[in-house]
């Protein structure tokens, strides 16, 4: 039954102009990320070549090519900013629309007079949303691979491709959290606008405010993998809030994404710091979403499923 | 409980061995402190077209919400062909169809796509075939491949009815089905209701606030006022007591006076 619900929502989503527009923007930004990488690569190579020829002419030693030691994935590092920004908004729209389409249209009453229970309903919607999100990120992965092949002129190493796939998988997990936030807000709040704004409020909290509180970073730096110029960690407040850093998915996503794209260093512990809390949060939100599905029908409490 | 209600209910329950399509026993429902249904007892036999009359706020939609398993009653019981709506809500959902007052389906999908979805949800094995048959029955094959967003109120109502009957339920619940329809749409709906009864033997429970409406299609009716069932029984019995075009207010006042 959940497959029927999933297929149905996929059919609806593909006809939702807002979703198609946002998905196109994310894919466009992935292409832009590649173009920016290509242009910066060409500029640096060009400057390097000029400098190298001048050094050679003056008989001085030529320093190594700066790209020789860097991971080619660092050329598309902008993706780790685009995903938490545009990607999260798309995820909210997908989750919100999956439920709001039924709720605002008044279809929920007809749906819940059919032999489906709330868990199956939520599972179906989540399956569809995951499929759509996976599809969009899959296209982004493909675009990233093509961009890299064009930029560096040859295919990346297997390790780099694996890192790129893990990066997109981590992005998928991160965005799935926002899909559920979008779903649960649409279930609990009858106004579509209020539901969307509430979900965006959670996104602002997770992306900007929480990292700032638990890490003592400035809002802009919360998306930037470069280390802080000024550290606030010595203050007692930030020492206390840093205990809750595991709750800052944006912060842990930034670390793992930076490590995978070769921009900063990250280790297995960073991976666990991201994977464990995000999986726990997704599981908890799923359970809450199933409970919240009851609010969609006129049914108020009791034993109906 | 008033006398005029007790006699038809008991008489019908004792005289017929057939299991009622709908059996409501001491049904009460409260929203916080407001009692919207007050110990309602009612039975509808298979194949009947039952009109449930009452003004806005009488409790008709609450009663239908309970019968369609959307709302759990505060007390009392409702059985649809012997299946309790609380204990066996899934069994009930398999044998009912429901058309809410305002029919909203998915505007970006075509009528056929909408119907296939609801047919599959209801467990129809060959959904495409069932949808084609339903569209043919309702004489709206021409609407099948148009998106619902382009439909008029009347067209929507027909597709709303189609989603409710695509799985050939035993009982069909219609909540104010003629609301907002033009005269042609009303005539078409009446004809369809009668065909559903004769062709499929479907039991139809229809909420309305128009006595003139039920007189065209219903054989038995119930009259609800502020959650209290004032009358349940044959329409013929009622029309003998009141002029054919009597307003609900006249009937209400008459029964209020009787109950005093």
Coordinates of C-alpha atoms in Angstrom, one line a residue:
Chain A
X1 CA 0.0 0.0 0.0
X2 CA 2.8 2.4 0.8
X3 CA 4.2 1.9 -2.7
X4 CA 0.9 3.1 -4.1
X5 CA 1.0 6.2 -2.0
X6 CA 4.7 6.8 -2.9
X7 CA 4.1 6.5 -6.7
X8 CA 1.1 8.7 -6.4
X9 CA 3.1 11.5 -4.6
X10 CA 5.9 11.2 -7.1
X11 CA 3.4 11.8 -9.9
X12 CA 2.1 14.9 -8.0
X13 CA 5.6 16.2 -7.2
X14 CA 6.7 16.2 -10.8
X15 CA 3.8 18.4 -11.6
X16 CA 4.5 20.8 -8.8
X17 CA 6.1 23.9 -10.3
X18 CA 7.7 25.1 -7.1
X19 CA 9.5 21.8 -6.6
X20 CA 10.6 21.5 -10.2
X21 CA 11.9 25.2 -10.0
X22 CA 13.9 24.5 -6.8
X23 CA 15.3 21.2 -8.1
X24 CA 16.3 22.9 -11.3
X25 CA 18.1 25.6 -9.2
X26 CA 20.0 23.1 -7.2
X27 CA 21.1 21.2 -10.3
X28 CA 21.9 24.6 -11.9
X29 CA 24.0 25.5 -8.9
X30 CA 25.8 22.1 -9.1
X31 CA 26.7 23.1 -12.7
X32 CA 27.7 26.6 -11.4
X33 CA 29.9 24.9 -8.8
X34 CA 31.7 23.0 -11.6
X35 CA 32.0 26.2 -13.7
X36 CA 33.4 28.2 -10.8
X37 CA 35.8 25.3 -10.1
X38 CA 36.8 25.2 -13.8
X39 CA 37.4 29.0 -14.0
X40 CA 39.4 29.1 -10.7
X41 CA 41.4 26.1 -11.9
X42 CA 42.2 27.7 -15.2
X43 CA 43.1 31.0 -13.5
X44 CA 45.4 29.4 -11.0
X45 CA 47.0 27.2 -13.7
X46 CA 47.4 30.2 -15.9
X47 CA 49.0 32.3 -13.2
X48 CA 51.2 29.3 -12.2
X49 CA 52.4 28.8 -15.8
X50 CA 53.3 32.5 -16.2
X51 CA 55.1 32.5 -12.9
X52 CA 56.8 29.2 -13.6
X53 CA 58.1 30.5 -17.0
X54 CA 59.3 33.7 -15.4
X55 CA 61.0 31.8 -12.7
X56 CA 62.5 29.5 -15.2
X57 CA 63.8 32.4 -17.3
X58 CA 65.4 34.0 -14.3
X59 CA 66.9 30.6 -13.4
X60 CA 65.1 30.2 -10.1
X61 CA 63.5 27.1 -8.7
X62 CA 59.9 26.4 -9.8
X63 CA 57.5 25.6 -6.9
X64 CA 55.2 22.6 -7.4
X65 CA 51.8 23.0 -9.0
X66 CA 49.3 23.9 -6.3
X67 CA 46.7 21.5 -7.8
X68 CA 49.1 18.5 -7.8
X69 CA 48.7 17.8 -4.1
X70 CA 45.0 18.9 -3.7
X71 CA 42.1 16.6 -4.1
X72 CA 40.3 17.3 -7.3
X73 CA 37.0 17.2 -5.3
X74 CA 38.0 20.5 -3.7
X75 CA 37.1 22.1 -7.0
X76 CA 33.5 21.6 -6.3
X77 CA 33.7 22.6 -2.7
X78 CA 30.8 25.1 -3.2
X79 CA 28.4 22.1 -3.1
X80 CA 28.9 21.9 0.7
X81 CA 27.3 25.3 0.9
X82 CA 24.6 24.9 -1.7
X83 CA 23.3 21.6 -0.2
X84 CA 22.5 23.1 3.3
X85 CA 21.1 26.2 1.7
X86 CA 19.1 25.4 -1.5
X87 CA 19.0 21.6 -0.9
X88 CA 17.5 22.0 2.5
X89 CA 14.8 24.3 1.2
X90 CA 14.0 21.8 -1.6
X91 CA 13.8 19.1 1.1
X92 CA 11.4 21.2 3.1
X93 CA 9.2 21.8 0.1
X94 CA 9.2 18.1 -0.8
X95 CA 8.2 17.1 2.7
X96 CA 5.7 19.9 3.2
X97 CA 4.0 19.4 -0.2
X98 CA 3.8 15.6 0.3
X99 CA 1.3 16.2 3.1
X100 CA -0.1 19.6 2.4
X101 CA -1.3 18.4 -1.0
X102 CA -3.6 16.0 0.8
X103 CA -4.4 18.3 3.7
X104 CA -5.1 21.6 2.0
X105 CA -7.1 20.0 -0.7
X106 CA -9.4 18.3 1.8
X107 CA -8.4 14.9 0.4
X108 CA -7.3 13.7 3.9
X109 CA -10.9 12.9 4.8
X110 CA -11.3 10.7 1.8
X111 CA -7.9 9.1 2.2
X112 CA -8.5 8.1 5.8
X113 CA -11.9 6.6 5.0
X114 CA -9.9 4.1 3.0
X115 CA -8.2 1.0 4.5
X116 CA -4.8 2.6 5.1
X117 CA -3.2 3.4 8.5
X118 CA -1.1 6.3 9.5
X119 CA 2.2 4.5 9.5
X120 CA 1.6 3.2 6.0
X121 CA 0.7 6.7 4.9
X122 CA 3.8 8.3 6.4
X123 CA 6.0 5.4 5.0
X124 CA 4.6 5.9 1.5
X125 CA 5.1 9.7 1.6
X126 CA 8.6 9.3 3.0
X127 CA 9.5 6.7 0.4
X128 CA 8.4 9.0 -2.3
X129 CA 10.2 12.0 -0.8
X130 CA 13.4 9.9 -0.4
X131 CA 13.1 8.8 -4.0
X132 CA 12.7 12.3 -5.3
X133 CA 15.5 13.6 -3.1
X134 CA 17.7 10.7 -4.1
X135 CA 16.9 11.4 -7.8
X136 CA 17.8 15.1 -7.5
X137 CA 21.0 14.4 -5.6
X138 CA 21.8 11.6 -8.1
X139 CA 21.6 14.2 -11.0
X140 CA 23.8 16.5 -8.9
X141 CA 26.3 13.6 -8.4
X142 CA 26.3 13.0 -12.2
X143 CA 26.8 16.7 -12.9
X144 CA 29.7 16.8 -10.4
X145 CA 31.4 13.8 -12.0
X146 CA 31.1 15.4 -15.5
X147 CA 32.3 18.7 -14.1
X148 CA 35.3 17.1 -12.6
X149 CA 36.1 15.2 -15.7
X150 CA 36.0 18.4 -17.7
X151 CA 37.9 20.5 -15.2
X152 CA 40.9 18.2 -14.6
X153 CA 40.8 16.7 -18.1
X154 CA 40.8 13.1 -17.0
X155 CA 38.7 10.9 -14.7
X156 CA 39.3 11.2 -10.9
X157 CA 40.6 8.3 -8.9
X158 CA 38.4 5.6 -7.5
X159 CA 38.9 6.9 -4.0
X160 CA 37.8 10.3 -5.1
X161 CA 34.6 8.9 -6.7
X162 CA 33.9 6.9 -3.5
X163 CA 34.4 10.1 -1.4
X164 CA 32.1 12.0 -3.8
X165 CA 29.4 9.3 -3.4
X166 CA 29.7 9.3 0.4
X167 CA 29.4 13.1 0.3
X168 CA 26.1 12.9 -1.6
X169 CA 24.9 10.1 0.7
X170 CA 25.7 12.2 3.7
X171 CA 23.9 15.1 2.0
X172 CA 20.9 12.8 1.5
X173 CA 20.8 11.9 5.2
X174 CA 21.1 15.6 6.1
X175 CA 18.3 16.6 3.8
X176 CA 16.1 13.7 4.8
X177 CA 15.9 15.4 8.2
X178 CA 14.4 18.5 6.6
X179 CA 12.0 16.4 4.5
X180 CA 10.6 15.1 7.8
X181 CA 10.6 18.6 9.3
X182 CA 8.5 19.7 6.3
X183 CA 6.1 16.7 6.7
X184 CA 5.5 17.0 10.4
X185 CA 4.9 20.8 10.2
X186 CA 2.3 20.2 7.4
X187 CA 0.6 17.6 9.5
X188 CA 0.4 19.6 12.7
X189 CA -0.4 23.0 11.2
X190 CA -3.5 23.4 9.1
X191 CA -2.3 26.6 7.3
X192 CA 0.1 25.7 4.5
X193 CA 1.9 29.0 4.8
X194 CA 2.4 28.7 8.5
X195 CA 3.5 25.1 8.1
X196 CA 6.1 26.1 5.5
X197 CA 7.3 29.1 7.5
X198 CA 7.6 26.9 10.7
X199 CA 9.7 24.4 8.8
X200 CA 11.9 27.2 7.4
X201 CA 12.2 28.4 11.0
X202 CA 13.6 25.0 12.0
X203 CA 16.0 25.2 9.1
X204 CA 17.3 28.6 10.2
X205 CA 17.7 27.3 13.7
X206 CA 19.6 24.2 12.5
X207 CA 21.7 25.9 9.9
X208 CA 22.6 29.2 11.6
X209 CA 21.6 29.6 15.2
X210 CA 22.5 26.2 16.7
X211 CA 26.0 26.1 15.2
X212 CA 26.5 29.6 16.5
X213 CA 25.5 28.6 20.0
X214 CA 27.2 25.3 20.3
X215 CA 30.4 26.3 18.5
X216 CA 30.7 30.0 19.1
X217 CA 31.0 30.8 15.4
X218 CA 29.6 33.6 13.4
X219 CA 26.6 32.9 11.2
X220 CA 28.6 33.1 8.0
X221 CA 31.3 30.9 9.3
X222 CA 28.8 28.3 10.3
X223 CA 28.7 27.2 6.6
X224 CA 32.4 27.8 6.0
X225 CA 34.8 24.9 6.7
X226 CA 37.7 27.3 7.3
X227 CA 38.8 27.6 11.0
X228 CA 37.7 30.5 13.0
X229 CA 40.0 33.5 13.2
X230 CA 38.8 34.3 16.7
X231 CA 37.8 31.5 19.0
X232 CA 35.1 32.0 21.6
X233 CA 35.6 28.5 23.2
X234 CA 37.2 29.9 26.2
X235 CA 34.1 31.6 27.4
X236 CA 32.1 29.6 30.0
X237 CA 28.9 29.9 28.0
X238 CA 30.4 28.4 24.9
X239 CA 32.2 25.8 27.0
X240 CA 28.8 24.7 28.3
X241 CA 27.0 24.9 25.0
X242 CA 29.8 22.9 23.3
X243 CA 28.5 19.8 25.2
X244 CA 25.5 20.0 22.9
X245 CA 27.6 20.2 19.7
X246 CA 26.4 16.7 18.7
X247 CA 22.9 18.3 18.1
X248 CA 24.3 20.7 15.5
X249 CA 23.8 18.7 12.3
X250 CA 24.9 21.7 10.2
X251 CA 28.2 21.8 12.0
X252 CA 28.9 18.1 11.8
X253 CA 27.7 18.0 8.2
X254 CA 30.2 20.8 7.4
X255 CA 33.1 18.9 9.0
X256 CA 32.4 15.6 7.3
X257 CA 31.6 17.3 3.9
X258 CA 34.8 19.4 4.2
X259 CA 36.8 16.2 4.8
X260 CA 35.2 14.3 2.0
X261 CA 35.7 17.1 -0.5
X262 CA 39.4 17.5 0.6
X263 CA 38.9 21.1 1.9
X264 CA 39.6 20.3 5.6
X265 CA 40.6 17.3 7.5
X266 CA 38.0 14.9 9.1
X267 CA 38.2 11.5 10.6
X268 CA 36.1 8.5 11.5
X269 CA 35.0 10.2 14.7
X270 CA 33.7 13.2 12.7
X271 CA 31.8 10.8 10.5
X272 CA 30.2 9.2 13.6
X273 CA 29.5 12.6 15.1
X274 CA 27.4 13.2 12.0
X275 CA 25.9 9.8 11.3
X276 CA 24.7 8.8 14.8
X277 CA 22.8 12.0 15.8
X278 CA 21.3 12.5 12.3
X279 CA 20.1 8.8 12.2
X280 CA 18.6 9.2 15.7
X281 CA 17.0 12.5 14.7
X282 CA 15.5 11.0 11.5
X283 CA 14.2 8.0 13.5
X284 CA 12.6 10.2 16.2
X285 CA 11.1 12.5 13.6
X286 CA 9.6 9.5 11.7
X287 CA 7.9 8.3 14.9
X288 CA 6.6 11.8 15.6
X289 CA 5.4 12.1 12.0
X290 CA 3.4 8.9 12.3
X291 CA 1.8 10.2 15.5
X292 CA 1.1 13.6 13.9
X293 CA -0.6 12.0 10.9
X294 CA -3.6 11.5 13.2
X295 CA -4.1 15.3 13.3
X296 CA -4.8 15.2 9.5
X297 CA -8.2 13.6 9.8
X298 CA -11.0 14.8 12.0
X299 CA -10.3 11.9 14.3
X300 CA -9.3 13.0 17.8
X301 CA -7.4 10.5 19.9
X302 CA -8.3 6.8 20.5
X303 CA -7.3 3.5 18.9
X304 CA -7.9 4.1 15.2
X305 CA -4.8 3.5 13.0
Chain B
X1 CA -36.2 9.7 23.6
X2 CA -39.4 10.6 21.8
X3 CA -42.2 8.2 21.0
X4 CA -42.3 8.9 17.3
X5 CA -38.8 7.6 17.0
X6 CA -39.0 4.5 19.2
X7 CA -41.8 2.8 17.4
X8 CA -40.5 2.7 13.8
X9 CA -37.0 1.7 15.0
X10 CA -38.1 -1.2 17.2
X11 CA -40.7 -2.3 14.7
X12 CA -38.2 -2.5 11.9
X13 CA -35.6 -4.2 14.0
X14 CA -38.0 -6.9 15.2
X15 CA -39.8 -7.6 11.9
X16 CA -36.7 -8.1 9.6
X17 CA -34.2 -10.8 10.0
X18 CA -31.9 -9.2 7.5
X19 CA -28.8 -7.7 9.0
X20 CA -29.0 -3.9 8.9
X21 CA -26.6 -2.1 6.6
X22 CA -26.1 0.6 9.3
X23 CA -27.0 0.1 12.9
X24 CA -26.5 3.0 15.3
X25 CA -27.0 2.3 19.0
X26 CA -27.0 5.0 21.7
X27 CA -24.6 7.1 19.7
X28 CA -23.3 10.1 21.6
X29 CA -20.5 12.5 20.7
X30 CA -19.1 15.5 22.5
X31 CA -16.7 18.2 21.4
X32 CA -15.3 19.3 24.8
X33 CA -18.4 20.4 26.7
X34 CA -20.8 20.4 23.8
X35 CA -22.9 17.3 23.1
X36 CA -23.3 17.3 19.4
X37 CA -25.0 13.8 19.2
X38 CA -27.4 12.8 21.9
X39 CA -28.1 9.1 22.3
X40 CA -29.0 8.5 18.6
X41 CA -30.5 5.2 17.6
X42 CA -31.0 4.4 14.0
X43 CA -31.0 1.6 11.5
X44 CA -30.8 1.5 7.7
X45 CA -31.6 -1.6 5.9
X46 CA -29.6 -2.9 2.8
X47 CA -30.5 -1.3 -0.4
X48 CA -32.2 1.7 1.2
X49 CA -31.6 5.3 0.2
X50 CA -31.7 7.0 3.6
X51 CA -32.0 10.8 3.9
X52 CA -30.5 12.3 7.1
X53 CA -32.1 15.7 7.5
X54 CA -31.0 18.6 9.7
X55 CA -29.9 22.2 9.7
X56 CA -26.3 23.2 9.7
X57 CA -24.8 22.3 13.0
X58 CA -27.4 19.6 13.7
X59 CA -24.7 17.0 14.0
X60 CA -25.2 15.3 10.6
X61 CA -21.5 15.5 9.5
X62 CA -20.3 14.4 12.9
X63 CA -22.5 11.3 12.5
X64 CA -21.2 10.6 9.1
X65 CA -17.6 11.2 10.3
X66 CA -18.2 8.5 12.9
X67 CA -19.8 6.1 10.4
X68 CA -16.9 6.5 8.0
X69 CA -14.4 5.8 10.8
X70 CA -12.9 9.4 10.7
X71 CA -14.1 10.2 14.2
X72 CA -14.3 8.0 17.3
X73 CA -17.6 8.3 19.1
X74 CA -17.7 9.4 22.8
X75 CA -20.1 6.5 23.5
X76 CA -22.5 4.1 21.8
X77 CA -21.8 2.0 18.8
X78 CA -22.1 2.0 15.0
X79 CA -22.1 -1.1 12.9
X80 CA -21.8 -1.3 9.2
X81 CA -23.0 -4.7 8.0
X82 CA -22.2 -6.0 11.4
X83 CA -18.7 -4.6 11.5
X84 CA -18.1 -2.2 14.4
X85 CA -16.6 1.1 13.2
X86 CA -14.2 1.3 16.2
X87 CA -13.3 -2.4 16.7
X88 CA -13.1 -3.2 13.0
X89 CA -12.5 0.1 11.3
X90 CA -10.5 -1.4 8.4
X91 CA -13.3 -3.9 7.7
X92 CA -15.7 -1.0 7.6
X93 CA -13.4 1.1 5.3
X94 CA -13.3 -1.7 2.8
X95 CA -17.1 -1.7 2.4
X96 CA -17.9 2.0 2.4
X97 CA -17.6 4.9 0.0
X98 CA -17.6 8.5 1.1
X99 CA -18.2 11.8 -0.7
X100 CA -17.6 14.8 1.5
X101 CA -19.5 18.0 1.2
X102 CA -16.8 19.8 -0.8
X103 CA -15.1 17.4 -3.2
X104 CA -11.5 18.2 -3.5
X105 CA -9.2 15.8 -5.2
X106 CA -5.8 16.4 -6.8
X107 CA -6.1 19.3 -9.2
X108 CA -2.9 18.6 -11.1
X109 CA -3.9 15.0 -11.9
X110 CA -6.5 13.9 -14.5
X111 CA -9.8 12.4 -13.4
X112 CA -8.5 9.0 -14.4
X113 CA -5.3 9.3 -12.5
X114 CA -7.2 10.4 -9.4
X115 CA -9.6 7.5 -9.7
X116 CA -6.9 4.9 -10.3
X117 CA -5.2 6.1 -7.1
X118 CA -8.3 5.7 -5.0
X119 CA -9.2 2.4 -6.6
X120 CA -5.8 1.0 -5.7
X121 CA -6.0 2.4 -2.2
X122 CA -9.3 0.5 -1.8
X123 CA -7.6 -2.7 -2.9
X124 CA -9.2 -2.9 -6.4
X125 CA -7.1 -5.5 -8.4
X126 CA -7.7 -4.2 -11.9
X127 CA -7.9 -0.5 -11.1
X128 CA -7.8 0.8 -14.7
X129 CA -10.7 -1.5 -15.7
X130 CA -12.7 -0.5 -12.6
X131 CA -12.2 3.2 -13.3
X132 CA -13.2 2.8 -17.0
X133 CA -16.4 1.0 -15.9
X134 CA -17.2 3.6 -13.2
X135 CA -16.6 6.5 -15.6
X136 CA -18.9 4.8 -18.1
X137 CA -21.5 4.3 -15.5
X138 CA -21.5 8.0 -14.6
X139 CA -21.4 8.9 -18.2
X140 CA -18.3 11.0 -17.8
X141 CA -15.8 9.2 -20.0
X142 CA -15.2 12.5 -21.7
X143 CA -13.7 14.0 -18.5
X144 CA -11.3 11.1 -17.9
X145 CA -8.2 12.6 -19.3
X146 CA -8.7 16.2 -18.2
X147 CA -7.0 17.7 -15.2
X148 CA -9.3 18.2 -12.3
X149 CA -8.1 21.8 -11.9
X150 CA -10.1 22.7 -15.0
X151 CA -13.4 21.2 -13.7
X152 CA -16.6 22.9 -12.7
X153 CA -18.3 22.2 -9.4
X154 CA -20.7 19.8 -11.0
X155 CA -17.9 17.9 -12.8
X156 CA -15.9 17.6 -9.6
X157 CA -19.0 16.3 -7.8
X158 CA -19.3 13.5 -10.4
X159 CA -15.6 12.6 -10.1
X160 CA -16.0 12.8 -6.3
X161 CA -18.9 10.3 -6.6
X162 CA -16.8 8.1 -8.9
X163 CA -13.9 7.9 -6.3
X164 CA -16.5 6.7 -3.8
X165 CA -18.0 4.0 -5.9
X166 CA -15.0 2.8 -7.9
X167 CA -14.5 -0.1 -5.5
X168 CA -18.3 -0.9 -5.5
X169 CA -18.8 -0.3 -1.8
X170 CA -21.9 -1.8 0.0
X171 CA -22.7 1.5 1.7
X172 CA -22.2 5.0 0.2
X173 CA -22.2 8.1 2.4
X174 CA -23.0 11.4 0.8
X175 CA -22.6 14.6 2.8
X176 CA -24.7 17.4 1.3
X177 CA -24.3 16.0 -2.2
X178 CA -26.3 18.7 -4.0
X179 CA -24.6 21.6 -2.3
X180 CA -23.6 24.2 -4.9
X181 CA -24.8 22.2 -7.8
X182 CA -26.9 23.8 -10.6
X183 CA -30.4 22.4 -11.3
X184 CA -29.1 20.1 -14.1
X185 CA -26.4 18.8 -11.8
X186 CA -28.9 18.1 -9.1
X187 CA -31.2 16.1 -11.5
X188 CA -28.2 14.2 -12.7
X189 CA -27.1 13.3 -9.2
X190 CA -30.6 12.2 -8.2
X191 CA -30.7 9.9 -11.3
X192 CA -27.3 8.5 -10.4
X193 CA -28.3 7.8 -6.8
X194 CA -31.4 5.9 -8.0
X195 CA -29.3 3.9 -10.5
X196 CA -26.8 3.0 -7.8
X197 CA -29.6 1.6 -5.8
X198 CA -31.2 -0.3 -8.6
X199 CA -28.1 -1.5 -10.5
X200 CA -25.8 -2.2 -7.6
X201 CA -28.2 -2.6 -4.7
X202 CA -26.1 -0.1 -2.8
X203 CA -27.2 1.3 0.5
X204 CA -27.0 5.1 0.4
X205 CA -26.9 7.4 3.4
X206 CA -27.4 11.0 2.4
X207 CA -26.9 14.0 4.6
X208 CA -28.9 17.0 3.6
X209 CA -30.8 20.0 4.9
X210 CA -33.4 20.0 2.2
X211 CA -36.6 18.0 2.6
X212 CA -37.5 18.5 -1.0
X213 CA -34.2 16.8 -1.9
X214 CA -34.8 13.6 0.1
X215 CA -38.4 13.3 -1.1
X216 CA -37.1 12.7 -4.6
X217 CA -34.8 9.8 -3.9
X218 CA -35.2 8.5 -0.3
X219 CA -37.6 6.0 1.1
X220 CA -36.6 6.4 4.7
X221 CA -35.4 9.4 6.6
X222 CA -34.0 10.6 9.9
X223 CA -34.4 14.1 11.2
X224 CA -31.8 15.5 13.5
X225 CA -32.0 18.7 15.5
X226 CA -29.1 19.8 17.8
X227 CA -27.9 16.3 18.0
X228 CA -31.2 14.7 18.9
X229 CA -33.0 12.4 16.5
X230 CA -36.5 13.7 16.2
X231 CA -37.8 11.2 13.7
X232 CA -36.6 8.0 11.9
X233 CA -38.8 6.1 9.6
X234 CA -40.7 6.1 6.4
X235 CA -40.9 9.2 4.3
X236 CA -44.4 8.3 3.4
X237 CA -45.5 8.4 7.0
X238 CA -44.0 11.8 7.3
X239 CA -45.5 13.2 4.1
X240 CA -48.9 12.1 5.3
X241 CA -48.5 14.3 8.3
X242 CA -47.0 17.3 6.6
X243 CA -47.5 19.0 3.2
X244 CA -45.1 17.9 0.5
X245 CA -43.2 21.2 0.5
X246 CA -43.2 21.7 4.2
X247 CA -40.1 23.4 5.6
X248 CA -37.9 21.7 8.0
X249 CA -38.8 24.3 10.6
X250 CA -42.4 23.2 10.6
X251 CA -41.4 19.6 11.2
X252 CA -39.0 20.5 13.9
X253 CA -41.5 22.6 15.7
X254 CA -44.1 19.9 15.4
X255 CA -41.8 17.3 16.9
X256 CA -40.5 19.7 19.6
X257 CA -44.1 20.2 20.7
X258 CA -44.8 16.5 20.6
X259 CA -41.8 15.7 22.8
X260 CA -42.9 18.3 25.3

